[in-house]
Amino acid sequence: MSITSPYSYIFTGFVCILLIGFTIVLRFLLKERSALRELAYQDPVTGLLNRNGLDNFWSNYKSKESLAVLSLDLDFFKEINDTYGHQAGDELLREVSRSLKQVTNKNQLSFRVGGDEFLFIMKNCDPNKVRIMAGLLLDKIARPYYIEGRDVSVTASIGISISQGYRAERSRMLQEADNAMYYAKRLGKNRYWVFGESLMPEQVSPSQPSR
């Protein structure tokens, strides 16, 4: 009959402690890495995906399924920002982002790409559904917001590019959506426009740099 040495118990306990400690540290590092990755792709003001998130989407998008890009720009946001201050402006952006989140599902993604510019991407869609969504977004955004003790109203202009019949290409779709959005603003704001619908290049504002 063998007698187990007390040192073997000590050694076994020491190994167990090391394994437990290693597991805790590993979980912490993985959690931190996940949090940092989330921050890298998330806009700090609105919580929506940011430009990095947009880059990540296009890098991983390899499907030939239909795609629509809606370029959304708030009307007169600069005046609101200048009148009530940047803090109120940021709160208004957060409220608008909540409106976008309310209509977002697994086939739709919303991004804040800078200032008061947003992008809304729809997958597996047809033109009629895109128009319905654009109208819904306009209605949800054009409502009074209670910002720092006052009612603030804002509207939006939306430009749409739809990849029906051809493969979605980032630069083309973003540029088309931007051009259509500027045309919607020229038509009077608080409306959407689909690129290609009686829209000629000379009718829109000078092209802006692609996002």
CSV table of N, CA and C in Angstrom, one decimal, residues 20-164:
chain,number,residue,atom,x,y,z
A,20,ILE,N,-6.7,27.5,-13.2
A,20,ILE,CA,-7.8,28.4,-12.9
A,20,ILE,C,-7.4,29.9,-13.3
A,21,GLY,N,-6.2,30.2,-12.8
A,21,GLY,CA,-5.8,31.6,-13.1
A,21,GLY,C,-5.6,31.9,-14.5
A,22,PHE,N,-5.0,30.9,-15.3
A,22,PHE,CA,-4.8,31.0,-16.7
A,22,PHE,C,-6.2,31.2,-17.4
A,23,THR,N,-7.2,30.4,-17.0
A,23,THR,CA,-8.5,30.4,-17.6
A,23,THR,C,-9.1,31.8,-17.4
A,24,ILE,N,-9.0,32.3,-16.2
A,24,ILE,CA,-9.6,33.7,-15.9
A,24,ILE,C,-8.9,34.7,-16.7
A,25,VAL,N,-7.6,34.7,-16.8
A,25,VAL,CA,-6.8,35.7,-17.6
A,25,VAL,C,-7.2,35.6,-19.0
A,26,LEU,N,-7.3,34.4,-19.6
A,26,LEU,CA,-7.7,34.2,-21.0
A,26,LEU,C,-9.1,34.7,-21.3
A,27,ARG,N,-10.0,34.4,-20.4
A,27,ARG,CA,-11.4,35.0,-20.6
A,27,ARG,C,-11.4,36.5,-20.6
A,28,PHE,N,-10.6,37.1,-19.7
A,28,PHE,CA,-10.5,38.5,-19.6
A,28,PHE,C,-9.9,39.1,-20.8
A,29,LEU,N,-8.9,38.5,-21.3
A,29,LEU,CA,-8.2,39.0,-22.6
A,29,LEU,C,-9.1,38.9,-23.8
A,30,LEU,N,-9.9,37.8,-23.9
A,30,LEU,CA,-10.8,37.6,-25.0
A,30,LEU,C,-11.9,38.6,-24.9
A,31,LYS,N,-12.4,38.9,-23.7
A,31,LYS,CA,-13.5,39.9,-23.5
A,31,LYS,C,-13.0,41.3,-23.8
A,32,GLU,N,-11.8,41.6,-23.4
A,32,GLU,CA,-11.2,42.9,-23.7
A,32,GLU,C,-11.0,43.1,-25.2
A,33,ARG,N,-10.5,42.0,-25.9
A,33,ARG,CA,-10.3,42.0,-27.3
A,33,ARG,C,-11.7,42.2,-28.0
A,34,SER,N,-12.7,41.6,-27.6
A,34,SER,CA,-14.0,41.7,-28.2
A,34,SER,C,-14.5,43.1,-28.0
A,35,ALA,N,-14.3,43.7,-26.8
A,35,ALA,CA,-14.8,45.1,-26.5
A,35,ALA,C,-14.0,46.1,-27.4
A,36,LEU,N,-12.7,45.9,-27.5
A,36,LEU,CA,-11.9,46.8,-28.4
A,36,LEU,C,-12.4,46.7,-29.8
A,37,ARG,N,-12.6,45.5,-30.3
A,37,ARG,CA,-13.1,45.3,-31.6
A,37,ARG,C,-14.5,46.0,-31.9
A,38,GLU,N,-15.3,45.9,-30.9
A,38,GLU,CA,-16.7,46.5,-31.0
A,38,GLU,C,-16.5,48.0,-31.0
A,39,LEU,N,-15.6,48.6,-30.2
A,39,LEU,CA,-15.4,50.0,-30.2
A,39,LEU,C,-14.8,50.5,-31.6
A,40,ALA,N,-14.0,49.6,-32.2
A,40,ALA,CA,-13.4,50.0,-33.5
A,40,ALA,C,-14.4,50.1,-34.6
A,41,TYR,N,-15.5,49.4,-34.4
A,41,TYR,CA,-16.5,49.4,-35.5
A,41,TYR,C,-17.8,50.2,-35.1
A,42,GLN,N,-17.8,50.8,-33.9
A,42,GLN,CA,-19.0,51.4,-33.4
A,42,GLN,C,-18.8,52.9,-33.3
A,43,ASP,N,-19.8,53.7,-33.7
A,43,ASP,CA,-19.7,55.2,-33.6
A,43,ASP,C,-20.0,55.5,-32.1
A,44,PRO,N,-19.1,56.3,-31.4
A,44,PRO,CA,-19.2,56.5,-30.0
A,44,PRO,C,-20.4,57.4,-29.6
A,45,VAL,N,-21.0,58.2,-30.5
A,45,VAL,CA,-22.1,59.1,-30.2
A,45,VAL,C,-23.4,58.3,-30.3
A,46,THR,N,-23.6,57.6,-31.4
A,46,THR,CA,-24.9,57.0,-31.7
A,46,THR,C,-25.0,55.5,-31.4
A,47,GLY,N,-23.8,54.8,-31.3
A,47,GLY,CA,-23.8,53.4,-31.1
A,47,GLY,C,-24.0,52.6,-32.4
A,48,LEU,N,-24.2,53.3,-33.5
A,48,LEU,CA,-24.4,52.7,-34.8
A,48,LEU,C,-23.0,52.2,-35.3
A,49,LEU,N,-23.0,51.4,-36.4
A,49,LEU,CA,-21.7,51.1,-37.0
A,49,LEU,C,-21.1,52.3,-37.6
A,50,ASN,N,-19.8,52.4,-37.7
A,50,ASN,CA,-19.1,53.6,-38.2
A,50,ASN,C,-18.5,53.2,-39.6
A,51,ARG,N,-17.6,54.1,-40.0
A,51,ARG,CA,-16.9,53.9,-41.3
A,51,ARG,C,-16.1,52.5,-41.3
A,52,ASN,N,-15.5,52.2,-40.2
A,52,ASN,CA,-14.8,50.9,-40.1
A,52,ASN,C,-15.8,49.8,-40.3
A,53,GLY,N,-17.0,49.9,-39.7
A,53,GLY,CA,-18.0,48.9,-39.8
A,53,GLY,C,-18.5,48.8,-41.3
A,54,LEU,N,-18.5,49.9,-41.9
A,54,LEU,CA,-18.9,50.0,-43.4
A,54,LEU,C,-17.9,49.2,-44.2
A,55,ASP,N,-16.6,49.5,-43.9
A,55,ASP,CA,-15.5,48.9,-44.6
A,55,ASP,C,-15.6,47.4,-44.4
A,56,ASN,N,-15.9,47.0,-43.2
A,56,ASN,CA,-15.9,45.6,-42.8
A,56,ASN,C,-17.1,44.9,-43.6
A,57,PHE,N,-18.2,45.6,-43.7
A,57,PHE,CA,-19.3,45.0,-44.4
A,57,PHE,C,-19.0,44.7,-45.9
A,58,TRP,N,-18.4,45.7,-46.5
A,58,TRP,CA,-18.1,45.6,-48.0
A,58,TRP,C,-17.0,44.5,-48.2
A,59,SER,N,-16.1,44.4,-47.2
A,59,SER,CA,-15.0,43.4,-47.3
A,59,SER,C,-15.5,42.0,-47.3
A,60,ASN,N,-16.6,41.8,-46.5
A,60,ASN,CA,-17.2,40.5,-46.3
A,60,ASN,C,-18.4,40.2,-47.2
A,61,TYR,N,-18.8,41.2,-47.9
A,61,TYR,CA,-20.0,41.0,-48.8
A,61,TYR,C,-19.5,40.4,-50.1
A,62,LYS,N,-19.9,39.2,-50.3
A,62,LYS,CA,-19.5,38.5,-51.6
A,62,LYS,C,-20.7,37.9,-52.3
A,63,SER,N,-21.8,38.2,-51.7
A,63,SER,CA,-23.0,37.6,-52.3
A,63,SER,C,-23.5,38.4,-53.5
A,64,LYS,N,-24.2,37.8,-54.4
A,64,LYS,CA,-24.8,38.5,-55.6
A,64,LYS,C,-26.3,38.8,-55.3
A,65,GLU,N,-26.7,38.7,-54.1
A,65,GLU,CA,-28.1,39.0,-53.8
A,65,GLU,C,-28.3,40.5,-54.0
A,66,SER,N,-29.6,40.9,-54.2
A,66,SER,CA,-29.9,42.3,-54.4
A,66,SER,C,-29.5,43.1,-53.2
A,67,LEU,N,-29.1,44.4,-53.4
A,67,LEU,CA,-28.7,45.2,-52.4
A,67,LEU,C,-29.1,46.7,-52.7
A,68,ALA,N,-29.5,47.4,-51.6
A,68,ALA,CA,-29.9,48.8,-51.8
A,68,ALA,C,-29.1,49.6,-50.7
A,69,VAL,N,-28.6,50.7,-51.2
A,69,VAL,CA,-27.9,51.7,-50.3
A,69,VAL,C,-28.7,52.9,-50.2
A,70,LEU,N,-29.1,53.4,-49.0
A,70,LEU,CA,-29.8,54.6,-48.8
A,70,LEU,C,-28.9,55.6,-48.0
A,71,SER,N,-28.6,56.7,-48.7
A,71,SER,CA,-27.7,57.7,-48.1
A,71,SER,C,-28.6,58.8,-47.5
A,72,LEU,N,-28.5,58.9,-46.2
A,72,LEU,CA,-29.5,59.8,-45.5
A,72,LEU,C,-28.7,60.9,-44.8
A,73,ASP,N,-29.2,62.1,-45.1
A,73,ASP,CA,-28.5,63.3,-44.6
A,73,ASP,C,-29.6,64.2,-43.9
A,74,LEU,N,-29.4,64.7,-42.7
A,74,LEU,CA,-30.3,65.5,-42.0
A,74,LEU,C,-30.4,66.9,-42.6
A,75,ASP,N,-31.6,67.4,-42.7
A,75,ASP,CA,-31.8,68.8,-43.3
A,75,ASP,C,-31.6,69.8,-42.2
A,76,PHE,N,-30.8,70.8,-42.5
A,76,PHE,CA,-30.6,72.0,-41.6
A,76,PHE,C,-30.0,71.6,-40.2
A,77,PHE,N,-29.3,70.5,-40.2
A,77,PHE,CA,-28.7,70.1,-38.9
A,77,PHE,C,-27.7,71.1,-38.4
A,78,LYS,N,-26.9,71.7,-39.4
A,78,LYS,CA,-25.9,72.7,-39.0
A,78,LYS,C,-26.6,73.9,-38.2
A,79,GLU,N,-27.7,74.3,-38.7
A,79,GLU,CA,-28.4,75.4,-38.0
A,79,GLU,C,-28.8,75.0,-36.6
A,80,ILE,N,-29.3,73.8,-36.5
A,80,ILE,CA,-29.7,73.3,-35.2
A,80,ILE,C,-28.5,73.2,-34.2
A,81,ASN,N,-27.4,72.7,-34.8
A,81,ASN,CA,-26.2,72.6,-34.0
A,81,ASN,C,-25.7,73.9,-33.6
A,82,ASP,N,-25.7,74.9,-34.5
A,82,ASP,CA,-25.2,76.3,-34.1
A,82,ASP,C,-26.2,77.0,-33.2
A,83,THR,N,-27.5,76.7,-33.3
A,83,THR,CA,-28.4,77.4,-32.4
A,83,THR,C,-28.4,76.8,-31.0
A,84,TYR,N,-28.4,75.5,-30.8
A,84,TYR,CA,-28.6,74.9,-29.5
A,84,TYR,C,-27.3,74.3,-29.0
A,85,GLY,N,-26.3,74.3,-29.8
A,85,GLY,CA,-25.0,73.7,-29.3
A,85,GLY,C,-24.7,72.3,-29.7
A,86,HIS,N,-23.4,71.9,-29.6
A,86,HIS,CA,-23.0,70.6,-30.0
A,86,HIS,C,-23.6,69.5,-29.1
A,87,GLN,N,-23.8,69.7,-27.9
A,87,GLN,CA,-24.3,68.7,-27.0
A,87,GLN,C,-25.7,68.4,-27.4
A,88,ALA,N,-26.5,69.4,-27.7
A,88,ALA,CA,-27.9,69.2,-28.2
A,88,ALA,C,-27.9,68.5,-29.5
A,89,GLY,N,-26.9,68.9,-30.4
A,89,GLY,CA,-26.8,68.2,-31.7
A,89,GLY,C,-26.5,66.7,-31.5
A,90,ASP,N,-25.6,66.4,-30.6
A,90,ASP,CA,-25.2,65.0,-30.4
A,90,ASP,C,-26.5,64.2,-29.9
A,91,GLU,N,-27.2,64.8,-29.0
A,91,GLU,CA,-28.4,64.2,-28.5
A,91,GLU,C,-29.4,63.9,-29.6
A,92,LEU,N,-29.6,64.9,-30.5
A,92,LEU,CA,-30.4,64.7,-31.7
A,92,LEU,C,-30.0,63.6,-32.6
A,93,LEU,N,-28.7,63.5,-32.8
A,93,LEU,CA,-28.1,62.4,-33.5
A,93,LEU,C,-28.4,61.0,-32.9
A,94,ARG,N,-28.4,61.0,-31.6
A,94,ARG,CA,-28.7,59.7,-30.9
A,94,ARG,C,-30.2,59.4,-31.0
A,95,GLU,N,-31.0,60.4,-31.0
A,95,GLU,CA,-32.5,60.2,-31.2
A,95,GLU,C,-32.7,59.6,-32.6
A,96,VAL,N,-32.1,60.2,-33.6
A,96,VAL,CA,-32.2,59.8,-35.0
A,96,VAL,C,-31.8,58.3,-35.1
A,97,SER,N,-30.6,58.0,-34.5
A,97,SER,CA,-30.1,56.7,-34.6
A,97,SER,C,-31.1,55.7,-34.0
A,98,ARG,N,-31.8,56.1,-32.9
A,98,ARG,CA,-32.8,55.2,-32.3
A,98,ARG,C,-33.9,54.9,-33.3
A,99,SER,N,-34.2,55.9,-34.1
A,99,SER,CA,-35.3,55.7,-35.2
A,99,SER,C,-34.8,54.7,-36.2
A,100,LEU,N,-33.5,54.8,-36.5
A,100,LEU,CA,-32.9,53.8,-37.5
A,100,LEU,C,-32.9,52.4,-36.9
A,101,LYS,N,-32.5,52.3,-35.7
A,101,LYS,CA,-32.4,51.0,-35.0
A,101,LYS,C,-33.8,50.3,-34.9
A,102,GLN,N,-34.9,51.1,-34.8
A,102,GLN,CA,-36.2,50.5,-34.6
A,102,GLN,C,-36.7,49.8,-35.9
A,103,VAL,N,-36.1,50.1,-37.0
A,103,VAL,CA,-36.5,49.5,-38.3
A,103,VAL,C,-35.5,48.6,-38.9
A,104,THR,N,-34.4,48.3,-38.1
A,104,THR,CA,-33.3,47.5,-38.6
A,104,THR,C,-33.5,46.0,-38.2
A,105,ASN,N,-33.4,45.1,-39.1
A,105,ASN,CA,-33.4,43.7,-38.9
A,105,ASN,C,-32.2,43.0,-39.4
A,106,LYS,N,-32.2,41.7,-39.5
A,106,LYS,CA,-31.0,41.0,-39.8
A,106,LYS,C,-30.5,41.2,-41.3
A,107,ASN,N,-31.5,41.7,-42.1
A,107,ASN,CA,-31.1,42.0,-43.5
A,107,ASN,C,-30.9,43.5,-43.8
A,108,GLN,N,-30.8,44.2,-42.7
A,108,GLN,CA,-30.6,45.7,-42.8
A,108,GLN,C,-29.5,46.1,-41.8
A,109,LEU,N,-28.7,47.1,-42.3
A,109,LEU,CA,-27.7,47.6,-41.4
A,109,LEU,C,-27.7,49.2,-41.5
A,110,SER,N,-27.5,49.8,-40.4
A,110,SER,CA,-27.4,51.3,-40.3
A,110,SER,C,-26.1,51.7,-39.8
A,111,PHE,N,-25.6,52.8,-40.4
A,111,PHE,CA,-24.2,53.3,-40.2
A,111,PHE,C,-24.3,54.8,-40.0
A,112,ARG,N,-23.4,55.4,-39.1
A,112,ARG,CA,-23.2,56.8,-39.1
A,112,ARG,C,-21.8,57.0,-39.7
A,113,VAL,N,-21.7,57.7,-40.8
A,113,VAL,CA,-20.5,57.8,-41.5
A,113,VAL,C,-19.8,59.1,-41.4
A,114,GLY,N,-20.4,60.0,-40.6
A,114,GLY,CA,-19.8,61.3,-40.3
A,114,GLY,C,-20.8,62.4,-40.2
A,115,GLY,N,-20.6,63.3,-39.2
A,115,GLY,CA,-21.5,64.5,-39.0
A,115,GLY,C,-22.9,64.0,-38.9
A,116,ASP,N,-23.8,64.5,-39.8
A,116,ASP,CA,-25.2,64.1,-39.8
A,116,ASP,C,-25.5,63.2,-41.0
A,117,GLU,N,-24.5,62.5,-41.4
A,117,GLU,CA,-24.6,61.6,-42.6
A,117,GLU,C,-24.8,60.1,-42.1
A,118,PHE,N,-25.8,59.5,-42.6
A,118,PHE,CA,-26.1,58.1,-42.2
A,118,PHE,C,-26.2,57.3,-43.5
A,119,LEU,N,-25.9,56.0,-43.4
A,119,LEU,CA,-26.2,55.0,-44.5
A,119,LEU,C,-27.1,53.9,-43.9
A,120,PHE,N,-28.0,53.5,-44.8
A,120,PHE,CA,-28.9,52.4,-44.4
A,120,PHE,C,-28.8,51.4,-45.6
A,121,ILE,N,-28.3,50.1,-45.3
A,121,ILE,CA,-28.2,49.1,-46.3
A,121,ILE,C,-29.2,48.0,-46.1
A,122,MET,N,-29.8,47.7,-47.2
A,122,MET,CA,-30.9,46.6,-47.2
A,122,MET,C,-30.4,45.5,-48.2
A,123,LYS,N,-30.5,44.3,-47.6
A,123,LYS,CA,-30.2,43.1,-48.4
A,123,LYS,C,-31.4,42.3,-48.8
A,124,ASN,N,-31.4,41.6,-49.9
A,124,ASN,CA,-32.5,40.8,-50.3
A,124,ASN,C,-33.8,41.6,-50.4
A,125,CYS,N,-33.7,42.7,-51.2
A,125,CYS,CA,-34.8,43.6,-51.3
A,125,CYS,C,-35.2,43.8,-52.8
A,126,ASP,N,-36.4,44.3,-52.9
A,126,ASP,CA,-36.9,44.8,-54.2
A,126,ASP,C,-37.2,46.3,-54.2
A,127,PRO,N,-37.3,46.9,-55.3
A,127,PRO,CA,-37.4,48.4,-55.3
A,127,PRO,C,-38.6,48.9,-54.5
A,128,ASN,N,-39.7,48.2,-54.6
A,128,ASN,CA,-40.9,48.6,-53.8
A,128,ASN,C,-40.7,48.6,-52.3
A,129,LYS,N,-40.0,47.6,-51.8
A,129,LYS,CA,-39.7,47.5,-50.4
A,129,LYS,C,-38.7,48.6,-50.0
A,130,VAL,N,-37.8,48.9,-50.9
A,130,VAL,CA,-36.9,50.0,-50.6
A,130,VAL,C,-37.6,51.4,-50.5
A,131,ARG,N,-38.5,51.6,-51.4
A,131,ARG,CA,-39.3,52.9,-51.3
A,131,ARG,C,-40.1,52.9,-50.1
A,132,ILE,N,-40.7,51.8,-49.7
A,132,ILE,CA,-41.5,51.8,-48.5
A,132,ILE,C,-40.6,52.1,-47.3
A,133,MET,N,-39.4,51.5,-47.3
A,133,MET,CA,-38.5,51.7,-46.1
A,133,MET,C,-38.1,53.2,-46.1
A,134,ALA,N,-37.8,53.8,-47.3
A,134,ALA,CA,-37.4,55.2,-47.3
A,134,ALA,C,-38.5,56.1,-46.7
A,135,GLY,N,-39.7,55.8,-47.1
A,135,GLY,CA,-40.8,56.6,-46.6
A,135,GLY,C,-41.0,56.4,-45.1
A,136,LEU,N,-40.8,55.2,-44.6
A,136,LEU,CA,-40.9,54.9,-43.2
A,136,LEU,C,-39.8,55.7,-42.4
A,137,LEU,N,-38.6,55.7,-43.0
A,137,LEU,CA,-37.5,56.4,-42.3
A,137,LEU,C,-37.8,57.9,-42.3
A,138,LEU,N,-38.3,58.5,-43.3
A,138,LEU,CA,-38.6,59.9,-43.3
A,138,LEU,C,-39.6,60.2,-42.3
A,139,ASP,N,-40.7,59.4,-42.2
A,139,ASP,CA,-41.7,59.6,-41.2
A,139,ASP,C,-41.2,59.5,-39.8
A,140,LYS,N,-40.4,58.5,-39.5
A,140,LYS,CA,-39.8,58.3,-38.2
A,140,LYS,C,-38.9,59.4,-37.7
A,141,ILE,N,-38.1,60.0,-38.7
A,141,ILE,CA,-37.2,61.0,-38.4
A,141,ILE,C,-37.9,62.4,-38.2
A,142,ALA,N,-38.9,62.6,-39.1
A,142,ALA,CA,-39.6,63.9,-39.0
A,142,ALA,C,-40.6,64.0,-37.9
A,143,ARG,N,-40.2,64.0,-36.7
A,143,ARG,CA,-41.1,64.1,-35.6
A,143,ARG,C,-40.4,65.0,-34.5
A,144,PRO,N,-41.1,65.6,-33.6
A,144,PRO,CA,-40.5,66.5,-32.6
A,144,PRO,C,-39.6,65.6,-31.7
A,145,TYR,N,-38.5,66.1,-31.3
A,145,TYR,CA,-37.6,65.5,-30.4
A,145,TYR,C,-37.5,66.5,-29.2
A,146,TYR,N,-37.6,65.9,-28.0
A,146,TYR,CA,-37.4,66.7,-26.8
A,146,TYR,C,-36.0,66.7,-26.4
A,147,ILE,N,-35.3,67.8,-26.7
A,147,ILE,CA,-33.8,67.9,-26.5
A,147,ILE,C,-33.5,69.0,-25.5
A,148,GLU,N,-33.0,68.6,-24.4
A,148,GLU,CA,-32.6,69.6,-23.3
A,148,GLU,C,-33.6,70.6,-23.0
A,149,GLY,N,-34.8,70.1,-22.8
A,149,GLY,CA,-35.9,71.0,-22.4
A,149,GLY,C,-36.7,71.7,-23.4
A,150,ARG,N,-36.4,71.4,-24.7
A,150,ARG,CA,-37.1,72.1,-25.8
A,150,ARG,C,-37.5,71.1,-26.9
A,151,ASP,N,-38.5,71.4,-27.7
A,151,ASP,CA,-38.9,70.6,-28.8
A,151,ASP,C,-38.0,71.0,-30.0
A,152,VAL,N,-37.4,70.0,-30.6
A,152,VAL,CA,-36.6,70.2,-31.8
A,152,VAL,C,-37.1,69.3,-32.9
A,153,SER,N,-37.3,69.9,-34.1
A,153,SER,CA,-37.8,69.1,-35.2
A,153,SER,C,-36.7,69.0,-36.3
A,154,VAL,N,-36.6,67.9,-37.0
A,154,VAL,CA,-35.6,67.8,-38.1
A,154,VAL,C,-36.2,66.9,-39.1
A,155,THR,N,-35.8,67.1,-40.4
A,155,THR,CA,-36.2,66.2,-41.5
A,155,THR,C,-34.9,65.6,-42.1
A,156,ALA,N,-35.1,64.8,-43.1
A,156,ALA,CA,-34.0,64.2,-43.8
A,156,ALA,C,-34.2,64.1,-45.3
A,157,SER,N,-33.1,64.0,-46.0
A,157,SER,CA,-33.2,63.7,-47.4
A,157,SER,C,-32.5,62.4,-47.7
A,158,ILE,N,-33.1,61.6,-48.5
A,158,ILE,CA,-32.5,60.2,-48.7
A,158,ILE,C,-32.3,60.0,-50.2
A,159,GLY,N,-31.1,59.5,-50.5
A,159,GLY,CA,-30.8,59.1,-51.9
A,159,GLY,C,-30.6,57.6,-51.9
A,160,ILE,N,-31.1,56.9,-53.0
A,160,ILE,CA,-31.1,55.5,-53.0
A,160,ILE,C,-30.4,55.0,-54.3
A,161,SER,N,-29.6,53.9,-54.1
A,161,SER,CA,-29.0,53.2,-55.2
A,161,SER,C,-29.4,51.7,-55.0
A,162,ILE,N,-29.9,51.1,-56.0
A,162,ILE,CA,-30.4,49.7,-56.0
A,162,ILE,C,-29.6,48.9,-57.0
A,163,SER,N,-29.1,47.7,-56.5
A,163,SER,CA,-28.2,46.9,-57.4
A,163,SER,C,-29.0,45.8,-58.2
A,164,GLN,N,-30.3,46.1,-58.4
A,164,GLN,CA,-31.1,45.1,-59.2
A,164,GLN,C,-30.5,44.9,-60.6
